[in-house]
Amino acid sequence: MTATTDHTTLDSSLAAPTDGLVSPAAPVTSPGFDGPSPRPSDDDPAFALHRGGKIGIGLTAPLNNREDLSLAYTPGVARVCTAIAETPALADEYTWRSNTVIVVTDGTAVLGLGDIGPAAALPVMEGKAALFKHFGGVDAVPICLDCTDVEEIVDTVARLAPGFGGVNLEDISAPRCFAIESMLQDRVDIPVFHDDQHGTAIVALAALENAARLTGRTLGDLRAVVSGAGAAGVAVTRILLAAGIGDIAVGDSRGMIYPGRDGLTTVKAALAAETNKAGLHGSINEALAGADVYLGLSAGKVPEEAVATMAPEAIVFAMANPDPEIDPEIAHKYARIVATGRSDYPNQINNVLAFPGVFRGALDVRASRVTEGMKLAAARALADVIADELADDNIIPSVFDERVAPAVSTAVAAAARADGVARR
């Protein structure tokens, strides 16, 4: 099937969801609530919970007397410093580094709020750090940078890197996020992981593996349409290609991406060369005719008549938050399996299912990077957690399933060893 003319299906820029809340970048005037911006009040439970922040620093060594102080600080600390100076790798054993990551943002693509700046992004980064600790036992430090230049961000984080075991990039707008991650990983020997890309991709792949299994198919049997060519859309597409999807085509605000289309960025041109075997030109609405899978990672809307043209036993992942690209009630009329980014519907595609376990596994083996093999292993382990419990409304584990992080971290650690990036 070749679509032809309509390039107006999506009505705003397509950008990265974050933190499993799977939200597209949007103006600050559209943050998922109606009316004027909220005013601080402790009568509002959200403000009351955030007063003073959500995280802090705790001690792992006693400081009760002079002897404790002499060991934790001077003169005892000097012996440890000297040993590390002689053998730098000892920092992983005798400091917090082996269990601590930095969560870095420039505030340009925060949840559904868009470019709100680094200070306004801090509550989200604190939340991310809290999720790291609660679900993965990983200590995380929020770093909100007052710059948006790619090279400045890379230089700044690279200079901070000696004190940490990993870097989690967060809420950085596309396409800059692609260059930042790649350039930074070339500069440092610790994992650099842009969660808006890879966390989303890991969870989406796990859910789609289970959805295919539940409907008696494999990934290779499926033709998928991706709405959104921002950070998450690109990463989801790439991991599905690596996992063996039958065919996958990507659309942005101008319609389907294909070789030779005007206005393609470098990233989109690379996607065009690897996707869209059917040669679809035109709107996402038209591309859905006969498609097995819809993956929404955008701010666009899909009309009911387009959903109705999908193949039997269709799978719809409408992951924009707070408003999915396809209303779940409408999706259920035509699709067998429906997932969203929201916690008030079944099958929530939530990044917290991935990143704590990914970093836990990477840190445990002191990995130098997160490889494609580690991401695929994470997705398969996540899918397998509920392999014996699959149902149309249960294709992905709950974020509170205590089996998730251990399963993901074990698989990631094993893959790191297999890929030769583990250092213990």
XYZ file of C-alpha atoms in Angstrom:
424
model
C 0.000 0.000 0.000
C 1.368 3.437 -0.902
C -0.178 6.502 0.700
C -0.103 9.729 -1.272
C -1.014 13.241 -0.239
C -1.946 14.265 3.302
C 1.023 15.639 5.259
C -1.011 17.340 7.995
C -1.926 14.445 10.239
C 0.311 15.519 13.129
C -0.197 19.057 14.310
C 2.922 19.745 16.400
C 6.567 18.831 16.767
C 7.350 15.246 17.676
C 9.624 14.830 20.646
C 10.773 12.487 23.353
C 8.693 11.063 26.161
C 10.411 10.865 29.489
C 10.437 8.875 32.635
C 7.757 6.465 31.539
C 5.271 9.292 31.683
C 5.765 9.189 27.918
C 5.022 12.827 27.251
C 5.734 14.712 24.041
C 7.393 18.082 24.178
C 4.700 20.739 24.334
C 4.393 24.434 25.179
C 4.561 25.361 28.831
C 0.968 26.532 28.504
C -0.121 22.905 28.019
C 1.279 20.918 30.938
C -1.477 18.376 31.320
C -3.833 20.537 33.352
C -6.409 23.131 32.389
C -6.463 26.757 33.402
C -3.753 29.059 34.757
C -0.449 27.890 36.189
C -0.851 26.573 39.748
C 0.237 28.707 42.681
C 2.272 27.133 45.497
C 0.089 25.992 48.377
C 0.543 23.323 51.027
C -3.155 22.633 50.619
C -2.122 21.055 47.324
C -0.622 17.633 48.157
C 1.885 17.886 45.301
C 3.336 21.116 46.687
C 3.237 19.754 50.228
C 5.196 16.656 49.202
C 7.799 18.682 47.304
C 8.529 21.219 50.068
C 12.240 20.912 50.801
C 12.744 18.499 47.906
C 12.228 14.749 47.585
C 15.783 13.497 48.117
C 18.790 14.097 50.388
C 22.250 12.787 51.254
C 22.663 10.051 53.855
C 25.723 8.665 55.617
C 27.035 5.120 55.215
C 29.781 5.488 57.841
C 29.409 6.508 61.508
C 30.512 9.943 62.737
C 29.885 9.565 66.435
C 33.282 10.322 67.959
C 36.840 11.486 67.336
C 37.955 8.047 66.113
C 35.157 7.916 63.526
C 36.115 11.359 62.308
C 39.791 10.496 61.996
C 38.933 7.507 59.788
C 36.253 9.135 57.665
C 38.205 12.341 57.196
C 41.717 13.369 58.125
C 44.110 11.637 58.625
C 42.594 8.294 57.562
C 41.165 9.538 54.279
C 44.657 10.429 53.068
C 45.665 6.783 52.893
C 42.684 6.022 50.665
C 43.357 9.048 48.453
C 46.977 7.999 47.996
C 45.992 4.468 47.039
C 43.506 5.776 44.447
C 46.091 8.167 43.035
C 48.372 5.187 42.438
C 45.568 2.901 41.167
C 42.607 4.981 39.924
C 40.322 1.953 39.530
C 40.258 1.654 43.334
C 37.821 4.588 43.357
C 35.120 2.107 42.362
C 35.760 0.135 45.546
C 36.535 2.865 48.072
C 34.155 5.687 47.087
C 30.488 6.015 46.196
C 31.300 5.983 42.476
C 30.381 2.369 41.774
C 26.799 2.930 42.924
C 26.159 6.528 41.886
C 24.991 8.136 38.661
C 24.273 11.695 37.635
C 20.919 12.599 36.138
C 21.636 15.421 33.686
C 19.217 17.783 31.953
C 19.211 21.187 30.335
C 15.466 21.551 30.840
C 14.596 21.714 27.135
C 12.103 18.828 26.895
C 10.616 18.285 30.339
C 7.662 15.881 30.495
C 4.802 17.522 28.587
C 5.980 20.994 29.544
C 8.595 21.496 26.843
C 11.477 23.962 27.285
C 10.962 25.248 30.838
C 14.605 25.623 31.809
C 16.938 23.878 34.258
C 15.540 25.165 37.563
C 11.971 24.194 36.702
C 13.256 20.773 35.623
C 14.796 20.050 39.029
C 11.664 18.518 40.614
C 11.560 15.989 37.775
C 15.260 15.205 38.155
C 14.776 14.734 41.907
C 11.928 12.383 41.089
C 14.149 10.450 38.733
C 16.767 10.130 41.461
C 14.103 8.863 43.864
C 13.051 6.211 41.335
C 16.653 5.107 40.879
C 17.017 4.599 44.615
C 13.658 2.975 45.279
C 13.570 0.571 42.363
C 17.256 -0.111 41.727
C 19.116 0.758 44.895
C 21.166 3.210 42.819
C 22.179 6.601 44.230
C 21.525 9.420 41.764
C 22.420 13.102 41.821
C 20.369 15.629 39.804
C 22.435 18.001 37.672
C 20.499 20.782 35.921
C 22.726 22.652 33.475
C 22.214 26.291 32.562
C 23.346 25.828 28.971
C 21.936 24.250 25.848
C 24.950 24.162 23.554
C 25.844 20.578 22.649
C 29.581 20.922 23.118
C 29.218 22.843 26.380
C 26.994 20.142 27.816
C 29.373 17.392 26.702
C 32.389 19.225 28.142
C 30.631 19.906 31.443
C 29.434 16.359 32.003
C 32.742 14.861 30.892
C 34.495 16.968 33.552
C 32.072 15.726 36.199
C 32.373 12.077 35.152
C 35.328 11.009 37.376
C 33.081 11.189 40.431
C 30.323 8.938 39.085
C 29.692 5.447 37.741
C 27.215 6.418 35.033
C 25.385 9.260 33.301
C 21.627 9.312 32.768
C 20.670 12.007 30.274
C 17.144 13.271 30.744
C 14.675 15.658 29.139
C 17.045 17.019 26.489
C 15.361 17.960 23.241
C 15.893 16.215 19.925
C 17.900 16.227 17.743
C 20.538 17.621 20.126
C 20.135 14.658 22.462
C 21.507 12.259 19.854
C 24.751 14.182 19.425
C 25.159 14.758 23.168
C 24.852 11.078 23.990
C 27.185 9.956 21.221
C 29.852 12.600 21.836
C 29.769 12.133 25.586
C 30.089 8.357 25.388
C 33.179 8.868 23.227
C 34.671 11.051 25.971
C 34.040 8.953 29.084
C 34.496 5.305 30.070
C 31.258 4.958 32.032
C 27.753 4.237 30.704
C 25.908 7.165 29.108
C 22.212 6.405 28.734
C 19.578 8.805 27.419
C 16.514 7.389 29.108
C 14.021 9.249 26.945
C 15.395 7.214 24.067
C 16.500 3.871 25.382
C 14.304 3.408 28.447
C 11.233 3.947 26.313
C 12.608 1.653 23.628
C 13.360 -1.196 26.034
C 9.901 -1.149 27.604
C 8.120 -0.767 24.257
C 10.011 -3.738 22.828
C 9.222 -5.897 25.859
C 5.533 -5.026 25.636
C 5.413 -5.636 21.897
C 7.194 -8.989 22.247
C 4.515 -10.077 24.698
C 1.679 -8.655 22.608
C 2.922 -10.567 19.580
C 3.294 -13.734 21.647
C -0.222 -13.344 22.998
C -1.669 -13.025 19.502
C 0.259 -16.020 18.155
C 2.805 -14.027 16.178
C 6.457 -13.013 16.303
C 7.987 -9.592 15.745
C 8.967 -10.745 12.275
C 5.287 -11.161 11.387
C 4.415 -7.543 12.174
C 4.231 -4.352 10.139
C 4.474 -1.339 12.432
C 3.865 2.385 12.011
C 5.659 4.781 14.374
C 4.227 8.243 14.933
C 7.080 10.484 16.028
C 10.694 10.888 14.961
C 12.017 12.511 18.109
C 14.295 10.851 20.634
C 11.874 8.127 21.677
C 10.498 7.452 18.213
C 13.958 6.981 16.763
C 15.140 4.758 19.618
C 12.019 2.583 19.548
C 12.385 2.157 15.805
C 16.038 1.199 16.086
C 15.553 -1.356 18.854
C 12.660 -2.946 16.945
C 14.842 -3.188 13.847
C 17.550 -4.844 15.926
C 14.994 -7.239 17.403
C 13.757 -8.329 13.961
C 10.506 -6.450 13.311
C 9.000 -7.465 9.965
C 8.613 -3.937 8.633
C 8.500 -0.547 10.314
C 7.805 2.917 8.943
C 8.151 6.228 10.768
C 6.136 9.406 10.371
C 6.744 12.940 11.593
C 4.777 16.176 11.356
C 5.190 16.172 7.560
C 4.096 12.593 6.985
C 5.956 9.366 6.353
C 9.749 9.328 6.206
C 11.262 7.828 3.059
C 14.527 8.223 1.122
C 14.737 11.495 -0.757
C 11.971 13.283 1.136
C 12.630 16.997 1.505
C 13.796 18.383 4.837
C 15.163 15.212 6.420
C 17.680 15.689 9.208
C 20.729 13.451 9.311
C 18.997 11.216 11.854
C 15.797 10.979 9.805
C 17.720 10.322 6.596
C 19.441 7.389 8.299
C 16.044 6.094 9.419
C 14.679 6.426 5.900
C 17.460 4.189 4.612
C 16.624 1.405 7.082
C 12.827 1.505 7.299
C 9.625 1.701 5.257
C 10.112 -1.314 3.003
C 6.620 -0.692 1.625
C 7.655 2.747 0.362
C 4.839 4.627 2.063
C 4.617 8.335 1.102
C 1.874 10.360 2.696
C 0.170 10.596 6.035
C 0.376 8.352 9.064
C -3.385 7.924 8.747
C -2.958 6.346 5.338
C 0.009 4.256 6.425
C -2.139 2.601 9.102
C -4.233 0.774 6.493
C -3.440 -2.895 7.008
C -0.803 -2.205 9.661
C -0.478 -4.625 12.575
C 0.999 -2.136 15.059
C 0.680 1.563 15.846
C 3.334 3.081 18.117
C 2.517 6.633 19.176
C 5.427 8.755 20.407
C 4.198 12.145 19.302
C 1.864 15.014 19.949
C -0.354 14.056 17.022
C -3.881 12.695 16.919
C -5.150 9.765 14.875
C -8.817 9.746 13.836
C -11.036 6.747 14.445
C -11.505 6.079 10.747
C -7.755 5.516 10.358
C -7.608 3.136 13.317
C -10.484 1.199 11.781
C -8.323 0.369 8.744
C -5.703 -1.531 10.746
C -5.275 -5.285 10.358
C -7.190 -7.806 12.489
C -5.665 -8.484 15.939
C -4.092 -5.031 15.777
C -1.830 -3.681 18.528
C -2.029 -0.003 19.515
C 0.544 1.640 21.781
C -0.653 5.262 22.099
C 1.962 6.558 24.508
C 1.633 10.361 24.550
C 0.768 11.728 27.976
C -1.564 12.974 29.304
C -3.549 12.636 26.077
C -2.832 9.490 24.028
C -2.752 9.891 20.266
C -5.684 7.483 20.091
C -8.294 7.460 22.815
C -8.089 4.020 24.492
C -11.839 3.527 24.242
C -11.683 4.066 20.495
C -8.561 1.930 20.151
C -10.268 -0.983 21.887
C -13.023 -0.965 19.274
C -10.561 -2.046 16.589
C -7.412 -3.328 18.301
C -6.979 -6.450 20.373
C -4.245 -5.007 22.597
C -3.949 -1.379 23.709
C -1.195 0.224 25.771
C -0.631 3.824 26.856
C 1.804 5.854 28.926
C -0.798 6.488 31.610
C -1.052 4.780 34.967
C -4.868 4.814 34.954
C -5.093 2.339 32.054
C -3.769 -1.225 31.797
C -0.491 -1.901 29.987
C 1.410 1.223 30.997
C 4.634 1.733 29.031
C 6.689 3.170 31.885
C 10.435 3.796 31.718
C 10.868 2.983 35.392
C 10.571 -0.650 34.328
C 13.912 -0.274 32.544
C 16.393 2.300 33.751
C 16.866 1.211 37.402
C 17.638 -2.355 36.369
C 19.788 -1.286 33.419
C 22.005 0.883 35.589
C 21.996 -1.634 38.440
C 23.341 -4.309 36.085
C 25.828 -1.968 34.407
C 27.171 -0.709 37.731
C 27.408 -4.198 39.208
C 29.884 -5.236 36.514
C 31.417 -1.749 36.170
C 30.493 -1.585 32.512
C 32.142 1.057 30.352
C 29.005 1.640 28.270
C 25.504 0.319 27.569
C 25.585 -1.764 24.404
C 22.787 -2.685 22.034
C 23.061 -6.216 23.364
C 22.471 -4.983 26.900
C 19.343 -3.101 25.817
C 17.951 -6.122 23.999
C 18.719 -8.335 26.993
C 16.911 -5.892 29.266
C 13.817 -5.956 27.051
C 13.732 -9.752 26.858
C 14.171 -10.123 30.606
C 11.402 -7.604 31.228
C 9.045 -9.409 28.870
C 9.830 -12.767 30.466
C 8.880 -11.561 33.962
C 5.200 -12.119 33.134
C 5.567 -14.667 30.319
C 3.271 -17.090 32.146
C 0.722 -14.418 33.086
C -0.022 -12.801 29.750
C -3.441 -11.364 29.026
C -4.749 -8.637 26.766
C -4.584 -6.212 29.696
C -1.314 -7.592 31.103
C 1.465 -7.463 28.516
C 4.006 -5.643 30.691
C 4.754 -5.938 34.425
C 3.586 -3.411 36.961
C 6.200 -0.886 38.028
C 5.734 -2.257 41.546
C 6.498 -5.849 40.543
C 9.539 -6.655 42.677
C 10.780 -9.187 40.117
C 11.505 -6.544 37.496
C 14.717 -4.819 38.580
C 16.539 -8.031 39.578
C 15.567 -9.721 36.300
C 16.653 -6.755 34.198
C 19.893 -6.141 36.105
C 20.938 -9.798 35.909
C 20.322 -9.901 32.163
C 22.131 -6.607 31.592
C 25.163 -7.718 33.605
C 25.386 -10.978 31.660
C 25.097 -9.142 28.339
C 27.792 -6.666 29.393
C 30.153 -9.576 30.039
C 29.219 -11.186 26.729
C 29.793 -7.897 24.886
C 33.177 -7.356 26.521
C 32.364 -4.091 28.303
C 32.319 -5.444 31.886
C 35.304 -4.728 34.121
C 34.474 -7.119 36.949
